[in-house]
mmCIF file of C-alpha atoms in Angstrom:
data_model
loop_
_atom_site.group_PDB
_atom_site.id
_atom_site.type_symbol
_atom_site.label_atom_id
_atom_site.label_comp_id
_atom_site.label_asym_id
_atom_site.label_seq_id
_atom_site.Cartn_x
_atom_site.Cartn_y
_atom_site.Cartn_z
ATOM 1 C CA MET A 180 265.663 -49.239 37.566
ATOM 2 C CA GLY A 181 263.386 -51.248 39.227
ATOM 3 C CA ASN A 182 260.367 -53.533 38.225
ATOM 4 C CA PRO A 183 258.877 -52.570 34.617
ATOM 5 C CA ILE A 184 255.741 -51.048 34.514
ATOM 6 C CA LEU A 185 253.194 -53.525 32.587
ATOM 7 C CA TYR A 186 249.850 -51.993 30.818
ATOM 8 C CA ILE A 187 247.759 -55.118 29.870
ATOM 9 C CA VAL A 188 246.017 -53.395 26.498
ATOM 10 C CA ILE A 189 242.545 -55.102 25.824
ATOM 11 C CA PRO A 190 239.973 -53.446 23.106
ATOM 12 C CA CYS A 191 236.615 -54.118 23.669
ATOM 13 C CA TYR A 192 233.624 -53.822 21.516
ATOM 14 C CA ASN A 193 230.004 -54.883 22.707
ATOM 15 C CA GLU A 194 231.673 -57.190 25.335
ATOM 16 C CA GLU A 195 229.067 -56.501 28.467
ATOM 17 C CA ALA A 196 228.461 -60.293 28.653
ATOM 18 C CA VAL A 197 232.308 -61.395 28.876
ATOM 19 C CA LEU A 198 233.728 -58.264 30.546
ATOM 20 C CA PRO A 199 232.432 -58.845 34.294
ATOM 21 C CA LEU A 200 234.110 -62.778 33.646
ATOM 22 C CA THR A 201 237.594 -61.692 32.280
ATOM 23 C CA SER A 202 238.149 -58.374 34.062
ATOM 24 C CA GLY A 203 238.453 -60.474 37.378
ATOM 25 C CA MET A 204 241.461 -62.638 35.636
ATOM 26 C CA PHE A 205 243.361 -60.026 34.190
ATOM 27 C CA LEU A 206 243.432 -58.249 37.737
ATOM 28 C CA LYS A 207 244.687 -61.679 39.397
ATOM 29 C CA LYS A 208 247.337 -61.945 36.847
ATOM 30 C CA ILE A 209 248.918 -58.660 37.007
ATOM 31 C CA LYS A 210 248.655 -58.700 41.098
ATOM 32 C CA ASP A 211 250.417 -62.278 40.577
ATOM 33 C CA LEU A 212 253.127 -60.995 38.598
ATOM 34 C CA ALA A 213 253.959 -58.076 40.526
ATOM 35 C CA ALA A 214 253.757 -60.493 43.638
ATOM 36 C CA ALA A 215 256.723 -62.520 41.914
ATOM 37 C CA GLY A 216 258.605 -59.745 41.507
ATOM 38 C CA LYS A 217 258.245 -59.700 37.608
ATOM 39 C CA ILE A 218 256.543 -56.151 37.308
ATOM 40 C CA SER A 219 255.839 -52.927 39.390
ATOM 41 C CA ASP A 220 252.926 -52.697 41.521
ATOM 42 C CA LYS A 221 252.212 -49.589 39.261
ATOM 43 C CA SER A 222 251.204 -51.986 36.638
ATOM 44 C CA ARG A 223 247.649 -51.498 35.013
ATOM 45 C CA ILE A 224 244.890 -52.961 32.824
ATOM 46 C CA LEU A 225 243.881 -50.603 30.129
ATOM 47 C CA PHE A 226 240.451 -50.937 28.423
ATOM 48 C CA VAL A 227 239.801 -49.523 25.129
ATOM 49 C CA ASN A 228 235.738 -49.132 24.491
ATOM 50 C CA ASP A 229 235.773 -48.884 20.809
ATOM 51 C CA GLY A 230 232.449 -47.230 20.583
ATOM 52 C CA SER A 231 230.169 -50.070 21.950
ATOM 53 C CA LYS A 232 226.518 -49.861 21.777
ATOM 54 C CA ASP A 233 226.101 -51.820 25.046
ATOM 55 C CA LYS A 234 227.135 -50.903 28.475
ATOM 56 C CA THR A 235 230.690 -51.969 28.016
ATOM 57 C CA TRP A 236 232.064 -48.722 29.080
ATOM 58 C CA ASP A 237 229.797 -48.126 32.101
ATOM 59 C CA ILE A 238 231.100 -51.349 33.164
ATOM 60 C CA ILE A 239 234.761 -50.091 32.259
ATOM 61 C CA ARG A 240 234.027 -47.136 34.417
ATOM 62 C CA SER A 241 232.650 -49.179 37.580
ATOM 63 C CA LEU A 242 235.609 -51.193 37.338
ATOM 64 C CA ALA A 243 237.892 -48.287 37.333
ATOM 65 C CA GLU A 244 236.167 -46.510 40.476
ATOM 66 C CA ALA A 245 236.263 -49.787 42.117
ATOM 67 C CA ASP A 246 240.053 -50.618 41.890
ATOM 68 C CA GLU A 247 243.052 -48.332 40.735
ATOM 69 C CA HIS A 248 244.475 -51.500 38.718
ATOM 70 C CA TYR A 249 242.053 -50.551 35.946
ATOM 71 C CA ARG A 250 242.244 -48.012 33.395
ATOM 72 C CA GLY A 251 239.625 -46.847 30.560
ATOM 73 C CA VAL A 252 239.789 -45.372 27.194
ATOM 74 C CA CYS A 253 236.671 -44.633 25.217
ATOM 75 C CA LEU A 254 236.873 -43.501 21.638
ATOM 76 C CA SER A 255 234.527 -41.265 20.149
ATOM 77 C CA ARG A 256 232.965 -43.715 18.026
ATOM 78 C CA ASN A 257 233.744 -47.485 16.402
ATOM 79 C CA ARG A 258 236.878 -47.106 14.584
ATOM 80 C CA GLY A 259 237.400 -51.031 14.305
ATOM 81 C CA HIS A 260 239.671 -53.360 16.290
ATOM 82 C CA GLN A 261 242.907 -52.473 14.823
ATOM 83 C CA ASN A 262 242.600 -48.658 15.382
ATOM 84 C CA ALA A 263 241.091 -49.528 19.007
ATOM 85 C CA LEU A 264 244.240 -51.292 19.563
ATOM 86 C CA LEU A 265 246.676 -48.715 18.574
ATOM 87 C CA ALA A 266 244.736 -46.338 20.363
ATOM 88 C CA GLY A 267 245.560 -48.424 23.473
ATOM 89 C CA LEU A 268 249.110 -48.909 22.447
ATOM 90 C CA MET A 269 249.729 -45.141 22.122
ATOM 91 C CA THR A 270 248.047 -44.484 25.284
ATOM 92 C CA ALA A 271 250.301 -46.646 27.079
ATOM 93 C CA LYS A 272 253.377 -45.667 25.388
ATOM 94 C CA ASP A 273 254.388 -42.696 27.708
ATOM 95 C CA LEU A 274 252.913 -44.518 30.814
ATOM 96 C CA ALA A 275 254.528 -48.088 30.650
ATOM 97 C CA ASP A 276 257.948 -49.956 29.948
ATOM 98 C CA VAL A 277 255.964 -52.697 28.181
ATOM 99 C CA THR A 278 252.476 -53.577 27.170
ATOM 100 C CA ILE A 279 250.956 -56.577 26.191
ATOM 101 C CA SER A 280 248.006 -56.682 24.104
ATOM 102 C CA ILE A 281 245.076 -59.159 24.332
ATOM 103 C CA ASP A 282 241.629 -59.740 23.217
ATOM 104 C CA CYS A 283 238.595 -59.683 25.747
ATOM 105 C CA ASP A 284 236.909 -62.751 25.222
ATOM 106 C CA GLY A 285 239.109 -64.934 27.478
ATOM 107 C CA GLN A 286 240.100 -67.131 24.333
ATOM 108 C CA ASP A 287 244.161 -66.496 24.703
ATOM 109 C CA ASP A 288 245.576 -68.265 27.695
ATOM 110 C CA ILE A 289 246.652 -65.572 30.041
ATOM 111 C CA ASN A 290 249.108 -67.502 31.754
ATOM 112 C CA ALA A 291 251.274 -67.196 28.805
ATOM 113 C CA MET A 292 251.980 -63.462 30.239
ATOM 114 C CA ASP A 293 254.145 -65.351 32.580
ATOM 115 C CA ALA A 294 256.677 -66.768 29.674
ATOM 116 C CA MET A 295 256.113 -63.121 27.601
ATOM 117 C CA ILE A 296 257.499 -61.333 30.952
ATOM 118 C CA ASP A 297 260.362 -63.778 30.947
ATOM 119 C CA GLU A 298 261.314 -63.384 27.503
ATOM 120 C CA TYR A 299 261.097 -59.156 27.952
ATOM 121 C CA LEU A 300 263.114 -59.448 31.027
ATOM 122 C CA ALA A 301 265.871 -61.587 28.954
ATOM 123 C CA GLY A 302 266.085 -58.888 26.409
ATOM 124 C CA MET A 303 263.522 -59.478 24.016
ATOM 125 C CA ASP A 304 261.311 -56.202 22.739
ATOM 126 C CA VAL A 305 258.768 -58.104 20.798
ATOM 127 C CA VAL A 306 257.256 -61.483 21.892
ATOM 128 C CA TYR A 307 254.493 -63.128 19.719
ATOM 129 C CA GLY A 308 251.625 -64.915 21.379
ATOM 130 C CA VAL A 309 251.354 -68.253 18.988
ATOM 131 C CA ARG A 310 248.724 -70.645 18.740
ATOM 132 C CA SER A 311 250.475 -74.183 19.069
ATOM 133 C CA LYS A 312 247.131 -75.955 17.576
ATOM 134 C CA ARG A 313 243.616 -75.432 16.729
ATOM 135 C CA GLU A 314 241.443 -78.310 17.663
ATOM 136 C CA THR A 315 238.925 -75.731 19.336
ATOM 137 C CA ASP A 316 237.981 -74.388 15.708
ATOM 138 C CA THR A 317 236.123 -76.027 13.179
ATOM 139 C CA TRP A 318 237.424 -77.869 10.112
ATOM 140 C CA PHE A 319 236.053 -74.798 8.395
ATOM 141 C CA LYS A 320 237.727 -72.159 10.557
ATOM 142 C CA ARG A 321 241.038 -73.879 10.992
ATOM 143 C CA THR A 322 241.421 -74.467 7.070
ATOM 144 C CA THR A 323 240.583 -70.482 6.229
ATOM 145 C CA ALA A 324 242.639 -69.488 9.286
ATOM 146 C CA GLU A 325 245.749 -71.217 8.513
ATOM 147 C CA GLY A 326 245.610 -70.597 4.692
ATOM 148 C CA PHE A 327 245.148 -66.828 5.289
ATOM 149 C CA TYR A 328 248.676 -66.894 6.915
ATOM 150 C CA LYS A 329 249.971 -69.062 4.215
ATOM 151 C CA VAL A 330 248.709 -66.896 1.556
ATOM 152 C CA MET A 331 249.963 -63.796 3.319
ATOM 153 C CA LYS A 332 253.504 -65.001 3.458
ATOM 154 C CA ALA A 333 253.301 -66.446 -0.319
ATOM 155 C CA LEU A 334 252.063 -62.978 -1.075
ATOM 156 C CA GLY A 335 255.378 -61.016 0.347
ATOM 157 C CA ALA A 336 253.735 -59.974 4.195
ATOM 158 C CA ASP A 337 256.003 -60.785 6.514
ATOM 159 C CA VAL A 338 253.597 -62.260 9.592
ATOM 160 C CA VAL A 339 253.892 -64.794 12.082
ATOM 161 C CA PHE A 340 251.896 -67.909 11.508
ATOM 162 C CA ASN A 341 248.878 -68.610 13.929
ATOM 163 C CA HIS A 342 249.746 -65.069 15.529
ATOM 164 C CA ALA A 343 246.925 -62.556 15.817
ATOM 165 C CA ASP A 344 247.267 -59.661 18.432
ATOM 166 C CA TYR A 345 248.385 -61.242 21.537
ATOM 167 C CA ARG A 346 251.914 -59.886 21.895
ATOM 168 C CA LEU A 347 254.419 -57.943 24.110
ATOM 169 C CA LEU A 348 255.803 -54.684 22.884
ATOM 170 C CA SER A 349 258.757 -53.086 24.903
ATOM 171 C CA LYS A 350 258.749 -49.235 25.489
ATOM 172 C CA ARG A 351 260.795 -48.972 22.594
ATOM 173 C CA ALA A 352 259.271 -51.278 20.156
ATOM 174 C CA LEU A 353 256.333 -49.027 20.966
ATOM 175 C CA GLU A 354 258.202 -46.001 19.870
ATOM 176 C CA GLY A 355 259.008 -47.540 17.066
ATOM 177 C CA LEU A 356 255.538 -48.530 15.851
ATOM 178 C CA ALA A 357 254.353 -45.050 16.557
ATOM 179 C CA GLU A 358 256.695 -43.815 13.530
ATOM 180 C CA PHE A 359 254.185 -45.786 11.144
ATOM 181 C CA ARG A 360 251.617 -43.197 10.157
ATOM 182 C CA GLU A 361 249.537 -45.396 7.752
ATOM 183 C CA VAL A 362 245.748 -45.133 8.157
ATOM 184 C CA ASN A 363 245.388 -48.435 6.811
ATOM 185 C CA LEU A 364 246.227 -50.708 9.830
ATOM 186 C CA PHE A 365 247.307 -54.125 9.714
ATOM 187 C CA LEU A 366 249.322 -54.485 12.687
ATOM 188 C CA ARG A 367 250.246 -58.242 12.686
ATOM 189 C CA GLY A 368 252.165 -57.141 9.318
ATOM 190 C CA LEU A 369 253.528 -53.798 11.057
ATOM 191 C CA VAL A 370 254.880 -55.119 14.139
ATOM 192 C CA PRO A 371 257.671 -57.462 12.276
ATOM 193 C CA LEU A 372 258.514 -54.222 10.294
ATOM 194 C CA VAL A 373 259.518 -52.502 13.562
ATOM 195 C CA GLY A 374 262.551 -54.976 14.205
ATOM 196 C CA TYR A 375 264.402 -55.625 16.888
ATOM 197 C CA ARG A 376 264.797 -58.937 18.909
ATOM 198 C CA CYS A 377 261.978 -60.973 18.986
ATOM 199 C CA SER A 378 260.683 -64.340 20.393
ATOM 200 C CA SER A 379 257.512 -66.258 20.491
ATOM 201 C CA VAL A 380 255.731 -68.185 23.149
ATOM 202 C CA TYR A 381 253.126 -70.745 22.428
ATOM 203 C CA TYR A 382 250.006 -71.933 24.134
ATOM 204 C CA GLU A 383 246.634 -73.459 23.671
ATOM 205 C CA ARG A 384 243.486 -71.297 22.760
ATOM 206 C CA ALA A 385 240.229 -72.223 24.406
ATOM 207 C CA GLU A 386 236.691 -71.425 23.507
ATOM 208 C CA ARG A 387 235.312 -67.912 23.797
ATOM 209 C CA ILE A 388 233.711 -67.319 27.839
ATOM 210 C CA ALA A 389 230.505 -65.472 26.765
ATOM 211 C CA GLY A 390 229.208 -63.507 24.159
ATOM 212 C CA GLU A 391 229.755 -63.881 20.165
ATOM 213 C CA SER A 392 232.369 -63.202 18.185
ATOM 214 C CA HIS A 393 232.954 -60.155 16.358
ATOM 215 C CA TYR A 394 234.512 -61.641 13.253
ATOM 216 C CA PRO A 395 231.963 -63.569 10.884
ATOM 217 C CA LEU A 396 233.249 -65.014 7.635
ATOM 218 C CA LYS A 397 232.655 -61.551 5.719
ATOM 219 C CA LYS A 398 234.739 -59.526 8.098
ATOM 220 C CA MET A 399 237.703 -62.248 8.227
ATOM 221 C CA LEU A 400 237.603 -61.923 4.145
ATOM 222 C CA ALA A 401 237.804 -58.161 4.527
ATOM 223 C CA PHE A 402 240.608 -58.235 7.102
ATOM 224 C CA ALA A 403 242.660 -60.681 4.969
ATOM 225 C CA PHE A 404 242.304 -58.572 1.993
ATOM 226 C CA ASP A 405 243.134 -55.375 3.763
ATOM 227 C CA GLY A 406 246.339 -56.944 5.260
ATOM 228 C CA ILE A 407 247.318 -58.450 2.142
ATOM 229 C CA THR A 408 246.830 -54.940 0.057
ATOM 230 C CA SER A 409 248.530 -53.059 3.019
ATOM 231 C CA LEU A 410 251.931 -54.886 3.140
ATOM 232 C CA SER A 411 252.108 -56.211 -0.635
ATOM 233 C CA VAL A 412 252.062 -55.156 -4.110
ATOM 234 C CA LYS A 413 252.107 -58.805 -5.246
ATOM 235 C CA PRO A 414 248.778 -58.633 -6.571
ATOM 236 C CA LEU A 415 249.619 -55.850 -9.009
ATOM 237 C CA ARG A 416 252.515 -58.161 -10.272
ATOM 238 C CA LEU A 417 250.225 -61.040 -10.509
ATOM 239 C CA ILE A 418 247.672 -58.949 -12.689
ATOM 240 C CA THR A 419 250.580 -58.203 -15.015
ATOM 241 C CA LEU A 420 251.607 -62.004 -15.331
ATOM 242 C CA ALA A 421 247.962 -62.909 -16.034
ATOM 243 C CA GLY A 422 247.738 -60.321 -18.646
ATOM 244 C CA MET A 423 251.113 -61.666 -20.141
ATOM 245 C CA LEU A 424 249.568 -65.133 -20.118
ATOM 246 C CA VAL A 425 246.384 -63.931 -21.840
ATOM 247 C CA SER A 426 248.365 -62.134 -24.519
ATOM 248 C CA ALA A 427 250.345 -65.111 -25.041
ATOM 249 C CA VAL A 428 247.124 -67.557 -25.124
ATOM 250 C CA SER A 429 245.672 -64.627 -27.277
ATOM 251 C CA PHE A 430 248.688 -64.680 -30.050
ATOM 252 C CA ILE A 431 248.613 -68.596 -30.214
ATOM 253 C CA ALA A 432 244.949 -68.285 -30.788
ATOM 254 C CA ILE A 433 245.436 -65.756 -33.637
ATOM 255 C CA ILE A 434 247.840 -67.839 -35.345
ATOM 256 C CA VAL A 435 245.892 -71.071 -35.029
ATOM 257 C CA THR A 436 242.776 -68.958 -36.296
ATOM 258 C CA LEU A 437 244.949 -67.678 -39.505
ATOM 259 C CA ILE A 438 246.101 -71.264 -40.125
ATOM 260 C CA THR A 439 243.053 -72.595 -40.301
ATOM 261 C CA LYS A 440 241.258 -69.777 -42.423
ATOM 262 C CA LEU A 441 244.350 -70.471 -44.714
ATOM 263 C CA VAL A 442 243.966 -74.151 -45.255
ATOM 264 C CA GLY A 443 240.408 -73.533 -46.039
ATOM 265 C CA PHE A 444 238.590 -75.086 -42.831
ATOM 266 C CA THR A 445 235.794 -72.567 -41.277
ATOM 267 C CA VAL A 446 233.585 -72.980 -38.429
ATOM 268 C CA THR A 447 231.016 -70.524 -36.971
ATOM 269 C CA GLY A 448 232.903 -69.669 -34.405
ATOM 270 C CA TRP A 449 230.249 -68.310 -32.132
ATOM 271 C CA THR A 450 231.311 -70.314 -28.813
ATOM 272 C CA SER A 451 234.913 -69.424 -28.900
ATOM 273 C CA MET A 452 234.340 -65.690 -29.729
ATOM 274 C CA ILE A 453 231.727 -65.599 -26.573
ATOM 275 C CA CYS A 454 234.107 -67.864 -24.218
ATOM 276 C CA ALA A 455 237.061 -64.960 -25.091
ATOM 277 C CA ILE A 456 234.902 -62.242 -24.536
ATOM 278 C CA TYR A 457 233.746 -63.449 -21.189
ATOM 279 C CA PHE A 458 237.342 -64.393 -20.179
ATOM 280 C CA LEU A 459 238.859 -61.578 -21.334
ATOM 281 C CA GLY A 460 236.195 -59.446 -19.615
ATOM 282 C CA GLY A 461 236.377 -61.223 -16.334
ATOM 283 C CA VAL A 462 240.376 -60.507 -16.301
ATOM 284 C CA GLN A 463 239.818 -56.944 -16.782
ATOM 285 C CA LEU A 464 237.253 -56.417 -14.273
ATOM 286 C CA LEU A 465 239.423 -58.064 -11.692
ATOM 287 C CA GLY A 466 242.399 -56.252 -12.600
ATOM 288 C CA ILE A 467 240.662 -52.955 -12.512
ATOM 289 C CA GLY A 468 238.882 -54.275 -8.780
ATOM 290 C CA VAL A 469 242.498 -54.999 -7.267
ATOM 291 C CA ILE A 470 243.734 -51.764 -9.103
ATOM 292 C CA GLY A 471 241.191 -49.923 -7.469
ATOM 293 C CA GLU A 472 241.595 -51.314 -3.957
ATOM 294 C CA TYR A 473 245.242 -50.047 -4.063
ATOM 295 C CA VAL A 474 243.633 -46.813 -5.303
ATOM 296 C CA GLY A 475 241.608 -46.399 -2.789
ATOM 297 C CA LYS A 476 244.250 -47.003 0.110
ATOM 298 C CA ILE A 477 245.963 -44.381 -1.453
ATOM 299 C CA TYR A 478 242.978 -41.770 -1.554
ATOM 300 C CA ASN A 479 242.481 -42.490 2.444
ATOM 301 C CA GLU A 480 246.285 -42.325 3.240
ATOM 302 C CA THR A 481 246.382 -39.026 1.296
ATOM 303 C CA LYS A 482 243.838 -37.430 3.487
ATOM 304 C CA ALA A 483 245.520 -38.536 6.583
ATOM 305 C CA ARG A 484 242.503 -38.270 8.678
ATOM 306 C CA PRO A 485 243.147 -39.361 12.395
ATOM 307 C CA ARG A 486 242.924 -42.928 13.021
ATOM 308 C CA PHE A 487 241.071 -42.372 16.412
ATOM 309 C CA ILE A 488 239.512 -40.228 18.654
ATOM 310 C CA ILE A 489 239.529 -40.330 22.441
ATOM 311 C CA SER A 490 236.532 -38.612 23.781
ATOM 312 C CA GLU A 491 236.937 -39.787 27.685
ATOM 313 C CA THR A 492 239.382 -41.673 29.736
ATOM 314 C CA THR A 493 239.055 -42.541 33.565
ATOM 315 C CA PHE A 494 242.417 -41.071 34.433
ATOM 316 C CA GLU A 495 244.504 -38.512 34.051
ATOM 317 C CA LYS A 496 246.693 -38.522 31.233
ATOM 318 C CA GLU A 497 250.003 -37.437 32.570
ATOM 319 C CA LYS A 498 252.421 -40.284 33.852
ATOM 320 C CA PRO A 499 251.669 -41.085 37.491
#
């Protein structure tokens, strides 16, 4: 059947500072893999411009004009990292035998691709790039990131610990992923649901080569909550358990109050009443908020709006 065609899929958002530096690294890697006889010389690097406001798309077009190994897809507007990544994967699905998704910032070790391809050639359909350690992270970032994976696992979401979006997917794994139609995307949780044979490759993550991170704490927390509510209903069950607990405590408090009344010991009760009101009000608002998140997701899913729209590409879409 010949060597497999590999597409390296790279979502980009305002990456004009780092793209000229990392693009050469990706090109060298794909040429080295082809020279080693592991992939076809028809393999390509596919950049996905996620509605960048800087010169990212201009750089991608210049790269594509200078070398046939570079290809570009431009979304009509900014749709977020997960949608941009999905757009690249679905574009590559009909063009490649295997894809490797990776961020543009140069933090993920591109040399881990060699081991990923070896795993694929050994029969794996999914290969996860997993961080072996987090020494380059601050204590806060390391603690919150590892806590995120543990909380996701505890709430029933099947995610791979310390794995982000650096992964290899075979053609049939991509076809399986395409069967998932939800609008609220969390690919780290969807890929394990696809199934098929999988393995992991471990690597050390480096500092960002240039530019600034596009994931501040606020975005990370929102991303984590989206992932939890997209993959698990346990938060709703926890609300039910909290309601049962509060009801039990309230029932005990009623009994204590009645006994106190019967024995003739009376107190003003203002403090206990205010505390009870605030506590119950907080629990109710929390419950309504979590339920509201799920209702909002149902609302988005029922509208079934497109997850991305491609405005232009640097290549013809038919298979070469």
